[in-house]
Short mmCIF file of C-alpha atoms (C1' of nucleotides) in Angstrom, two decimals:
data_model
loop_
_atom_site.label_atom_id
_atom_site.label_comp_id
_atom_site.label_asym_id
_atom_site.label_seq_id
_atom_site.Cartn_x
_atom_site.Cartn_y
_atom_site.Cartn_z
CA UNK A 29 23.95 -24.68 64.21
CA UNK A 30 22.84 -28.24 64.47
CA UNK A 31 19.45 -28.99 65.87
CA UNK A 32 18.75 -31.19 68.92
CA UNK A 33 17.37 -34.60 68.04
CA UNK A 34 13.69 -34.76 67.15
CA UNK A 35 11.27 -37.35 65.95
CA UNK A 36 10.43 -36.48 62.32
CA UNK A 37 9.44 -39.99 61.26
CA UNK A 38 9.05 -40.03 57.52
CA UNK A 39 9.10 -37.25 54.83
CA UNK A 40 6.68 -37.65 51.95
CA UNK A 41 8.57 -39.30 49.10
CA UNK A 42 8.72 -36.52 46.43
CA UNK A 43 7.20 -37.24 43.06
CA UNK A 44 9.44 -36.73 40.07
CA UNK A 45 9.62 -33.11 38.92
CA UNK A 46 8.91 -32.49 35.22
CA UNK A 47 11.88 -31.82 32.98
CA UNK A 48 13.17 -28.25 32.79
CA UNK A 49 11.56 -27.14 36.03
CA UNK A 50 14.99 -25.86 36.94
CA UNK A 51 17.19 -23.26 35.39
CA UNK A 52 19.98 -21.06 36.76
CA UNK A 53 17.65 -18.02 37.14
CA UNK A 54 15.06 -19.84 39.14
CA UNK A 55 17.77 -21.32 41.34
CA UNK A 56 19.33 -17.91 41.98
CA UNK A 57 16.01 -16.37 42.78
CA UNK A 58 15.29 -19.06 45.35
CA UNK A 59 18.76 -18.70 46.76
CA UNK A 60 18.37 -14.99 47.26
CA UNK A 61 14.95 -15.38 48.84
CA UNK A 62 16.28 -18.01 51.23
CA UNK A 63 19.35 -15.95 52.08
CA UNK A 64 17.34 -12.79 52.74
CA UNK A 65 14.72 -14.53 54.79
CA UNK A 66 16.76 -16.97 56.85
CA UNK A 67 20.36 -15.87 56.59
CA UNK A 68 23.57 -17.63 55.50
CA UNK A 69 23.30 -20.32 58.13
CA UNK A 70 20.07 -21.56 56.59
CA UNK A 71 21.44 -21.36 53.04
CA UNK A 72 21.80 -25.07 52.37
CA UNK A 73 21.79 -27.08 49.21
CA UNK A 74 19.09 -29.23 50.77
CA UNK A 75 16.96 -26.26 51.83
CA UNK A 76 17.38 -24.67 48.46
CA UNK A 77 16.29 -27.88 46.75
CA UNK A 78 13.28 -28.21 48.97
CA UNK A 79 12.25 -24.63 48.17
CA UNK A 80 12.51 -25.54 44.50
CA UNK A 81 10.60 -28.73 44.94
CA UNK A 82 13.37 -30.98 43.63
CA UNK A 83 15.92 -33.35 44.97
CA UNK A 84 19.16 -31.75 46.17
CA UNK A 85 21.19 -33.26 43.31
CA UNK A 86 19.02 -31.68 40.64
CA UNK A 87 20.74 -28.37 41.26
CA UNK A 88 24.04 -29.86 40.31
CA UNK A 89 22.95 -30.06 36.71
CA UNK A 90 22.96 -26.23 36.60
CA UNK A 91 25.81 -25.25 38.95
CA UNK A 92 29.03 -26.99 39.86
CA UNK A 93 28.29 -26.63 43.54
CA UNK A 94 27.39 -24.33 46.35
CA UNK A 95 30.36 -22.00 45.83
CA UNK A 96 29.42 -21.32 42.29
CA UNK A 97 25.90 -20.43 43.39
CA UNK A 98 27.24 -18.13 46.08
CA UNK A 99 29.38 -16.33 43.54
CA UNK A 100 26.51 -16.02 41.09
CA UNK A 101 24.23 -14.62 43.83
CA UNK A 102 26.76 -11.95 44.74
CA UNK A 103 27.36 -11.12 41.09
CA UNK A 104 23.66 -10.80 40.34
CA UNK A 105 22.88 -8.57 43.31
CA UNK A 106 25.79 -6.29 42.53
CA UNK A 107 24.36 -5.84 39.07
CA UNK A 108 21.07 -4.59 40.53
CA UNK A 109 22.49 -1.50 42.19
CA UNK A 110 20.37 1.39 41.00
CA UNK A 111 22.55 4.00 39.37
CA UNK A 112 21.27 7.58 39.22
CA UNK A 113 20.57 9.03 35.77
CA UNK A 114 23.63 10.86 34.58
CA UNK A 115 23.01 14.58 34.59
CA UNK A 116 26.63 15.63 34.64
CA UNK A 117 26.15 18.93 36.30
CA UNK A 118 27.02 17.81 39.86
CA UNK A 119 29.34 14.82 39.70
CA UNK A 120 29.96 15.01 43.46
CA UNK A 121 26.31 14.67 44.27
CA UNK A 122 25.91 11.90 41.77
CA UNK A 123 28.84 10.12 43.32
CA UNK A 124 27.19 10.33 46.71
CA UNK A 125 24.05 8.77 45.19
CA UNK A 126 25.99 5.88 43.73
CA UNK A 127 27.57 5.16 47.13
CA UNK A 128 24.19 5.29 48.80
CA UNK A 129 22.83 2.86 46.26
CA UNK A 130 25.55 0.37 47.04
CA UNK A 131 25.04 0.81 50.80
CA UNK A 132 21.28 0.38 50.43
CA UNK A 133 21.71 -2.84 48.40
CA UNK A 134 24.03 -4.31 51.03
CA UNK A 135 21.81 -3.49 53.97
CA UNK A 136 18.82 -4.81 52.10
CA UNK A 137 20.60 -8.09 51.39
CA UNK A 138 22.78 -8.56 54.44
CA UNK A 139 23.58 -12.17 53.76
CA UNK A 140 24.65 -11.42 50.24
CA UNK A 141 27.13 -9.02 51.68
CA UNK A 142 28.37 -11.72 53.99
CA UNK A 143 28.69 -14.06 51.04
CA UNK A 144 30.65 -11.42 49.08
CA UNK A 145 33.10 -10.93 51.86
CA UNK A 146 33.51 -14.61 52.59
CA UNK A 147 34.28 -15.79 49.07
CA UNK A 148 37.44 -14.63 47.25
CA UNK A 149 37.08 -12.03 44.49
CA UNK A 150 36.95 -13.08 40.92
CA UNK A 151 37.73 -9.49 40.11
CA UNK A 152 34.73 -8.90 37.89
CA UNK A 153 32.28 -7.65 40.52
CA UNK A 154 30.13 -4.67 40.02
CA UNK A 155 31.77 -3.47 36.88
CA UNK A 156 28.98 -1.07 36.03
CA UNK A 157 29.11 0.52 39.47
CA UNK A 158 32.83 0.86 39.43
CA UNK A 159 32.90 2.36 35.98
CA UNK A 160 30.36 4.96 37.02
CA UNK A 161 32.27 5.84 40.14
CA UNK A 162 35.48 6.25 38.21
CA UNK A 163 33.81 8.44 35.63
CA UNK A 164 32.39 10.66 38.32
CA UNK A 165 35.62 10.87 40.26
CA UNK A 166 37.43 11.96 37.10
CA UNK A 167 34.67 14.47 36.41
CA UNK A 168 35.30 15.83 39.91
CA UNK A 169 38.80 16.65 38.78
CA UNK A 170 40.75 13.81 40.40
CA UNK A 171 43.92 12.68 38.58
CA UNK A 172 43.91 9.19 37.23
CA UNK A 173 45.68 7.36 40.04
CA UNK A 174 43.79 9.29 42.67
CA UNK A 175 40.43 8.46 41.08
CA UNK A 176 41.26 4.73 41.31
CA UNK A 177 42.37 4.99 44.92
CA UNK A 178 39.33 7.04 45.85
CA UNK A 179 36.98 4.53 44.32
CA UNK A 180 38.55 1.77 46.35
CA UNK A 181 38.36 3.83 49.51
CA UNK A 182 34.72 4.53 48.92
CA UNK A 183 33.90 0.90 48.37
CA UNK A 184 35.85 -0.15 51.44
CA UNK A 185 34.07 2.37 53.63
CA UNK A 186 30.72 1.35 52.19
CA UNK A 187 31.28 -2.36 52.65
CA UNK A 188 32.62 -1.83 56.21
CA UNK A 189 29.66 0.34 57.12
CA UNK A 190 27.10 -2.15 55.77
CA UNK A 191 28.73 -4.94 57.55
CA UNK A 192 28.87 -2.97 60.76
CA UNK A 193 25.22 -2.12 60.73
CA UNK A 194 23.98 -5.59 59.77
CA UNK A 195 26.07 -6.97 62.57
CA UNK A 196 24.35 -4.58 64.94
CA UNK A 197 20.95 -5.34 63.51
CA UNK A 198 21.48 -9.06 63.97
CA UNK A 199 22.60 -8.55 67.54
CA UNK A 200 19.60 -6.40 68.30
CA UNK A 201 17.15 -9.00 67.10
CA UNK A 202 17.67 -10.93 70.31
CA UNK A 203 15.20 -10.33 73.08
CA UNK A 204 16.15 -7.45 75.33
CA UNK A 205 19.51 -6.98 73.62
CA UNK A 206 19.07 -3.26 73.43
CA UNK A 207 18.54 -3.02 77.22
CA UNK A 208 21.47 -5.28 77.92
CA UNK A 209 23.81 -3.24 75.68
CA UNK A 210 22.68 -0.09 77.34
CA UNK A 211 23.25 -1.51 80.81
CA UNK A 212 26.69 -2.79 79.83
CA UNK A 213 27.67 0.62 78.55
CA UNK A 214 26.55 2.34 81.73
CA UNK A 215 28.39 -0.18 83.87
CA UNK A 216 31.75 0.66 82.32
CA UNK A 217 34.42 1.50 84.87
CA UNK A 218 35.11 5.22 84.29
CA UNK A 219 38.64 5.06 85.58
CA UNK A 220 39.56 2.47 83.01
CA UNK A 221 37.56 3.87 80.06
CA UNK A 222 37.19 7.55 80.80
CA UNK A 223 36.25 8.72 77.31
CA UNK A 224 33.87 5.82 76.72
CA UNK A 225 32.13 6.35 80.05
CA UNK A 226 31.76 10.10 79.57
CA UNK A 227 30.20 9.67 76.06
CA UNK A 228 27.59 7.08 76.89
CA UNK A 229 24.56 9.21 75.83
CA UNK A 230 26.23 10.02 72.52
CA UNK A 231 27.22 6.43 71.93
CA UNK A 232 23.65 5.22 72.54
CA UNK A 233 22.12 7.66 70.11
CA UNK A 234 24.75 7.10 67.45
CA UNK A 235 23.93 3.39 67.34
CA UNK A 236 20.31 3.90 66.60
CA UNK A 237 20.41 5.09 63.08
CA UNK A 238 22.91 3.24 60.95
CA UNK A 239 21.97 4.94 57.70
CA UNK A 240 22.47 8.42 59.22
CA UNK A 241 25.86 7.34 60.54
CA UNK A 242 26.86 6.11 57.07
CA UNK A 243 25.86 9.36 55.46
CA UNK A 244 27.70 11.40 58.05
CA UNK A 245 30.91 9.50 57.43
CA UNK A 246 30.42 9.41 53.67
CA UNK A 247 30.15 13.21 53.52
CA UNK A 248 33.39 13.63 55.45
CA UNK A 249 35.16 10.98 53.40
CA UNK A 250 34.04 12.65 50.19
CA UNK A 251 35.16 16.02 51.54
CA UNK A 252 38.61 14.50 52.26
CA UNK A 253 38.83 12.88 48.87
CA UNK A 254 37.74 15.83 46.81
CA UNK A 255 39.50 18.51 48.83
CA UNK A 256 41.92 20.72 46.96
CA UNK A 257 41.27 19.64 43.35
CA UNK B 16 34.12 -28.13 51.56
CA UNK B 17 33.65 -31.85 51.94
CA UNK B 18 36.41 -34.16 50.82
CA UNK B 19 36.02 -36.94 48.25
CA UNK B 20 35.84 -40.45 49.76
CA UNK B 21 39.19 -41.90 50.83
CA UNK B 22 40.31 -45.04 52.58
CA UNK B 23 41.63 -43.97 56.01
CA UNK B 24 40.97 -47.33 57.66
CA UNK B 25 41.55 -46.84 61.37
CA UNK B 26 42.79 -43.90 63.46
CA UNK B 27 44.91 -44.75 66.48
CA UNK B 28 42.65 -44.96 69.51
CA UNK B 29 43.74 -41.99 71.64
CA UNK B 30 44.94 -42.70 75.18
CA UNK B 31 43.22 -40.83 77.90
CA UNK B 32 44.62 -37.26 78.40
CA UNK B 33 45.64 -36.41 81.98
CA UNK B 34 43.32 -34.18 84.00
CA UNK B 35 43.61 -30.41 83.45
CA UNK B 36 45.48 -30.65 80.22
CA UNK B 37 42.87 -28.26 78.94
CA UNK B 38 41.98 -24.73 79.97
CA UNK B 39 40.38 -21.79 78.14
CA UNK B 40 43.66 -20.13 77.26
CA UNK B 41 45.20 -23.25 75.71
CA UNK B 42 42.07 -23.79 73.73
CA UNK B 43 41.97 -20.20 72.44
CA UNK B 44 45.68 -20.34 71.49
CA UNK B 45 45.10 -23.49 69.50
CA UNK B 46 42.05 -21.92 67.87
CA UNK B 47 43.93 -18.84 66.76
CA UNK B 48 46.80 -20.93 65.36
CA UNK B 49 44.39 -23.08 63.47
CA UNK B 50 42.48 -20.12 62.13
CA UNK B 51 45.58 -18.27 61.05
CA UNK B 52 47.14 -21.28 59.36
CA UNK B 53 44.19 -22.98 57.72
CA UNK B 54 41.36 -20.43 57.69
CA UNK B 55 37.81 -20.45 58.93
CA UNK B 56 36.82 -23.43 56.72
CA UNK B 57 39.27 -25.65 58.67
CA UNK B 58 38.26 -24.25 62.06
CA UNK B 59 36.40 -27.25 63.35
CA UNK B 60 35.72 -28.60 66.83
CA UNK B 61 37.17 -31.88 65.74
CA UNK B 62 40.30 -30.31 64.25
CA UNK B 63 40.70 -28.17 67.33
CA UNK B 64 40.41 -31.18 69.61
CA UNK B 65 42.93 -33.12 67.51
CA UNK B 66 45.40 -30.23 67.75
CA UNK B 67 44.96 -30.23 71.54
CA UNK B 68 45.33 -34.00 71.70
CA UNK B 69 41.93 -34.60 73.28
CA UNK B 70 38.54 -35.90 72.32
CA UNK B 71 36.18 -33.34 70.72
CA UNK B 72 33.90 -33.35 73.71
CA UNK B 73 36.63 -32.38 76.17
CA UNK B 74 36.42 -28.82 74.91
CA UNK B 75 32.83 -28.55 76.00
CA UNK B 76 33.89 -28.63 79.60
CA UNK B 77 35.50 -25.21 79.04
CA UNK B 78 33.21 -23.51 76.51
CA UNK B 79 29.51 -23.86 75.77
CA UNK B 80 30.20 -24.45 72.13
CA UNK B 81 31.85 -23.27 68.96
CA UNK B 82 30.16 -19.91 68.89
CA UNK B 83 31.47 -19.11 72.35
CA UNK B 84 34.95 -19.95 71.24
CA UNK B 85 34.59 -17.77 68.17
CA UNK B 86 33.47 -14.87 70.26
CA UNK B 87 36.35 -15.37 72.70
CA UNK B 88 38.87 -15.52 69.89
CA UNK B 89 37.66 -12.25 68.40
CA UNK B 90 37.63 -10.64 71.85
CA UNK B 91 41.11 -11.79 72.67
CA UNK B 92 42.66 -10.60 69.39
CA UNK B 93 40.99 -7.23 69.65
CA UNK B 94 42.59 -6.84 73.06
CA UNK B 95 46.08 -7.36 71.55
CA UNK B 96 45.95 -4.25 69.31
CA UNK B 97 49.15 -2.36 70.07
CA UNK B 98 48.31 1.15 71.21
CA UNK B 99 50.97 3.83 70.79
CA UNK B 100 52.34 5.39 73.97
CA UNK B 101 50.35 8.49 74.77
CA UNK B 102 52.44 11.58 74.15
CA UNK B 103 49.58 14.02 73.78
CA UNK B 104 51.37 16.53 71.57
CA UNK B 105 49.95 15.26 68.29
CA UNK B 106 46.62 13.57 68.86
CA UNK B 107 45.97 13.38 65.07
CA UNK B 108 49.15 11.42 64.46
CA UNK B 109 48.44 9.20 67.40
CA UNK B 110 44.96 8.53 66.05
CA UNK B 111 46.47 7.50 62.73
CA UNK B 112 48.71 5.07 64.59
CA UNK B 113 45.81 3.50 66.43
CA UNK B 114 43.94 2.91 63.16
CA UNK B 115 47.02 1.41 61.59
CA UNK B 116 47.35 -0.93 64.57
CA UNK B 117 43.79 -2.15 64.12
CA UNK B 118 44.31 -2.57 60.38
CA UNK B 119 47.56 -4.51 60.93
CA UNK B 120 45.88 -6.83 63.45
CA UNK B 121 43.10 -7.60 61.03
CA UNK B 122 45.32 -8.28 58.08
CA UNK B 123 47.59 -10.44 60.23
CA UNK B 124 44.65 -12.48 61.42
CA UNK B 125 42.33 -12.53 58.45
CA UNK B 126 40.14 -15.32 59.67
CA UNK B 127 39.64 -13.57 63.05
CA UNK B 128 38.32 -10.65 61.07
CA UNK B 129 35.97 -12.95 59.22
CA UNK B 130 34.81 -14.38 62.50
CA UNK B 131 34.20 -10.94 63.89
CA UNK B 132 32.09 -9.88 60.96
CA UNK B 133 30.14 -13.15 60.86
CA UNK B 134 29.08 -13.29 64.52
CA UNK B 135 26.76 -10.62 65.98
CA UNK B 136 28.26 -8.01 68.28
CA UNK B 137 28.04 -8.40 71.96
CA UNK B 138 28.91 -4.72 72.12
CA UNK B 139 31.97 -5.09 74.34
CA UNK B 140 34.57 -5.46 71.64
CA UNK B 141 37.83 -3.60 71.71
CA UNK B 142 36.87 -1.32 74.62
CA UNK B 143 40.46 -0.18 75.10
CA UNK B 144 40.95 0.73 71.46
CA UNK B 145 37.62 2.61 71.28
CA UNK B 146 38.34 4.52 74.46
CA UNK B 147 41.71 5.56 73.10
CA UNK B 148 40.20 6.67 69.73
CA UNK B 149 37.52 8.69 71.49
CA UNK B 150 40.05 10.37 73.75
CA UNK B 151 42.17 11.32 70.78
CA UNK B 152 39.26 12.58 68.73
CA UNK B 153 38.17 14.77 71.60
CA UNK B 154 41.74 15.97 71.94
CA UNK B 155 41.63 16.91 68.21
CA UNK B 156 38.81 19.28 69.10
CA UNK B 157 35.77 17.31 67.90
CA UNK B 158 32.50 17.93 69.72
CA UNK B 159 31.12 14.97 71.70
CA UNK B 160 28.65 13.63 69.14
CA UNK B 161 31.09 14.09 66.27
CA UNK B 162 33.84 12.23 68.15
CA UNK B 163 31.51 9.25 68.48
CA UNK B 164 30.47 9.33 64.84
CA UNK B 165 34.10 9.75 63.73
CA UNK B 166 35.23 6.77 65.68
CA UNK B 167 32.55 4.62 64.14
CA UNK B 168 33.48 5.83 60.64
CA UNK B 169 37.17 5.09 61.22
CA UNK B 170 36.37 1.56 62.42
CA UNK B 171 34.06 0.94 59.51
CA UNK B 172 36.63 2.13 56.98
CA UNK B 173 39.31 0.02 58.67
CA UNK B 174 37.24 -3.16 58.81
CA UNK B 175 36.14 -2.67 55.18
CA UNK B 176 39.69 -2.13 54.05
CA UNK B 177 41.03 -5.15 55.88
CA UNK B 178 38.27 -7.31 54.53
CA UNK B 179 38.91 -6.01 51.02
CA UNK B 180 42.56 -6.79 51.11
CA UNK B 181 42.28 -10.21 52.65
CA UNK B 182 39.72 -11.10 50.03
CA UNK B 183 42.16 -10.06 47.33
CA UNK B 184 44.96 -11.89 49.01
CA UNK B 185 42.99 -15.07 49.17
CA UNK B 186 42.02 -14.71 45.50
CA UNK B 187 45.63 -14.15 44.51
CA UNK B 188 46.77 -17.30 46.21
CA UNK B 189 45.45 -19.42 43.37
CA UNK B 190 47.80 -20.30 40.58
CA UNK B 191 48.02 -17.72 37.87
CA UNK B 192 45.29 -15.62 39.37
CA UNK B 193 47.24 -12.45 38.92
CA UNK B 194 47.64 -13.07 35.22
CA UNK B 195 44.02 -13.98 34.75
CA UNK B 196 42.88 -10.82 36.55
CA UNK B 197 45.14 -8.72 34.42
CA UNK B 198 43.86 -10.33 31.22
CA UNK B 199 40.25 -9.87 32.27
CA UNK B 200 40.81 -6.20 32.90
CA UNK B 201 42.42 -5.65 29.56
CA UNK B 202 39.65 -7.56 27.79
CA UNK B 203 37.00 -5.12 29.12
CA UNK B 204 34.84 -3.63 26.30
CA UNK B 205 35.81 0.08 26.25
CA UNK B 206 32.45 1.13 24.88
CA UNK B 207 30.66 -0.35 27.84
CA UNK B 208 33.14 0.54 30.59
CA UNK B 209 35.01 3.57 29.24
CA UNK B 210 36.44 4.78 32.55
CA UNK B 211 37.47 1.36 33.65
CA UNK B 212 39.12 0.53 30.35
CA UNK B 213 41.06 3.78 30.23
CA UNK B 214 42.38 3.33 33.80
CA UNK B 215 43.65 -0.19 33.49
CA UNK B 216 47.33 0.61 34.31
CA UNK B 217 46.30 2.60 37.43
CA UNK B 218 43.89 -0.20 38.52
CA UNK B 219 46.62 -2.79 38.23
CA UNK B 220 49.11 -0.89 40.28
CA UNK B 221 46.56 0.20 42.91
CA UNK B 222 45.74 -3.43 43.66
CA UNK B 223 49.29 -4.39 44.46
CA UNK B 224 49.86 -2.66 47.74
CA UNK B 225 46.86 -2.96 50.04
CA UNK B 226 48.55 -1.27 53.00
CA UNK B 227 49.50 1.75 50.90
CA UNK B 228 45.93 1.98 49.65
CA UNK B 229 44.64 1.85 53.25
CA UNK B 230 46.95 4.63 54.35
CA UNK B 231 46.05 6.79 51.36
CA UNK B 232 42.35 6.58 52.19
CA UNK B 233 42.90 6.88 55.93
CA UNK B 234 44.73 10.18 55.45
CA UNK B 235 41.87 11.54 53.33
CA UNK B 236 39.25 10.32 55.76
CA UNK B 237 41.05 11.85 58.69
CA UNK B 238 41.36 15.13 56.79
CA UNK B 239 37.62 15.11 56.20
CA UNK B 240 36.86 14.23 59.78
CA UNK B 241 39.13 16.79 61.39
CA UNK B 242 38.58 19.60 58.87
CA UNK B 243 37.37 22.87 60.28
CA UNK B 244 37.58 22.23 64.00
"C1'" DA C 26 19.83 -33.75 29.20
"C1'" DC C 27 17.89 -33.54 33.43
"C1'" DC C 28 16.23 -35.42 37.69
"C1'" DT C 29 16.48 -39.24 41.33
"C1'" DG C 30 17.84 -41.97 45.88
"C1'" DA C 31 21.47 -44.06 48.36
"C1'" DA C 32 25.81 -43.60 50.21
"C1'" DC C 33 30.13 -41.28 51.84
"C1'" DA C 34 32.92 -38.30 54.58
"C1'" DC C 35 32.36 -34.74 57.04
"C1'" DC C 36 30.08 -31.40 60.77
"C1'" DG C 37 28.35 -29.60 65.92
"C1'" DT C 38 26.40 -31.38 69.75
"C1'" DT C 39 23.66 -34.60 73.23
"C1'" DC C 40 24.02 -38.43 76.16
"C1'" DA C 41 25.60 -41.58 79.37
"C1'" DA C 42 29.58 -43.36 81.08
"C1'" DG C 43 34.21 -43.60 82.76
"C1'" DT C 44 38.07 -41.67 86.12
"C1'" DA D 13 35.51 -31.92 87.71
"C1'" DC D 14 37.16 -33.27 83.58
"C1'" DC D 15 37.71 -36.40 79.80
"C1'" DT D 16 35.72 -40.35 76.88
"C1'" DG D 17 33.18 -42.93 72.81
"C1'" DA D 18 28.93 -43.71 70.63
"C1'" DA D 19 25.14 -41.79 68.51
"C1'" DC D 20 22.07 -38.21 66.30
"C1'" DA D 21 20.73 -34.84 63.02
"C1'" DC D 22 22.65 -32.31 60.03
"C1'" DC D 23 25.94 -30.89 55.81
"C1'" DG D 24 28.11 -30.94 50.54
"C1'" DT D 25 28.94 -33.96 47.19
"C1'" DT D 26 29.92 -38.59 44.40
"C1'" DC D 27 27.94 -42.31 42.18
"C1'" DA D 28 25.04 -45.08 39.52
"C1'" DA D 29 20.63 -45.27 37.98
"C1'" DG D 30 16.28 -43.82 36.13
"C1'" DT D 31 13.46 -41.10 32.35
#
DNA sequence: ACCTGAACACCGTTCAAGT
DNA sequence: ACCTGAACACCGTTCAAGT
């Protein structure tokens, strides 16, 4: 959001940066830091350049533009998902670990997740993770087509959950938000929303631990996916 | 994304709009049309004003700013989810219908979904839908806490699925994208991604029907959620 | 090849003014 | 009360120029 006018008279006129101060890796590192610390709103070519100590246009020697950086950030983060060591004895447990790894990555880098969902797929995301999930699903006994569908369902549930919880987290950052949400829930007209009104205590406590909620749902989803094989 | 310089010498100087041409409803209608037709990138106060035939600042008499409009849009769409008539005999089937209604809404208004996931929750979204889901889950025999968790899981899966499919849809809009994706899949090194490489035909066909994929996963998730009650 | 400032066409929003 | 234009502080990116 734009900022109200202010008197910032003159910025110090940057001295020329030495050659090769910049490279794609350094740029992506800075981008991720910026994104994690200040969120997508603050992720600006100008802010990125300032962090790197160069003029905004210097970045364009290494990336075609902001979109390309966004894609590269998403790509890079996806490649850092920690995969459990393959033991092979319990593919279902291993599968659960992979999903948790993806969920953890997304909640640790909420703005990367936002980026990922905002930009269109190039179809080559997270190949290592996907391959591992497919291997494990096949090891669990799923037929070929079902394994593919199951992996998509797991990713969808994971992305949705991460998004849900970062959205909540962001909302709860505001001062007194928790109290206001609580009050709003309690003020619900019971004749219009009977189920909602009667479940207020459960709703309140379910919202408090996003990770526990994710695991609860994951276990049920896995049960549904692997049932009867 | 900014547009390269062009020579658009002078825009016709708008004549003053009559009083009360604007009201919140008209503004939201225009916003939704704009969003559905041109996407979030094109959703601009200035574009919105032009669509309404007023000066940009006229809108600020009815909303505090763009964020408030975004929230109102999301709110309004969520309220239009079609709920099935309550018959009560088969709460599980009804539950399925509610989920499909939410999914349909999101895929029909992709940019509204994007809005919803981008802005923090105010906690009062979709109260009618949530109340209905909770009622049905309780009718299916779930204990109170489980009903709450199950409703969250269903929403998370649904949001994640809708996001996934709109992301794909957007990517596929580009010329020849389908062919390129196919080629990329086939070019995967089998020694590095054995499972992926061996499942190429299944991957290709799974990506073609997003709605079928959603229903497949939904049925498994519901099975897992309602198992053993 | 890589980095620079100035300029362009946008953006949301403040302000003071019209009706 | 509701609508207006002008102006401000941003934004991504093009351009032509420096080293």
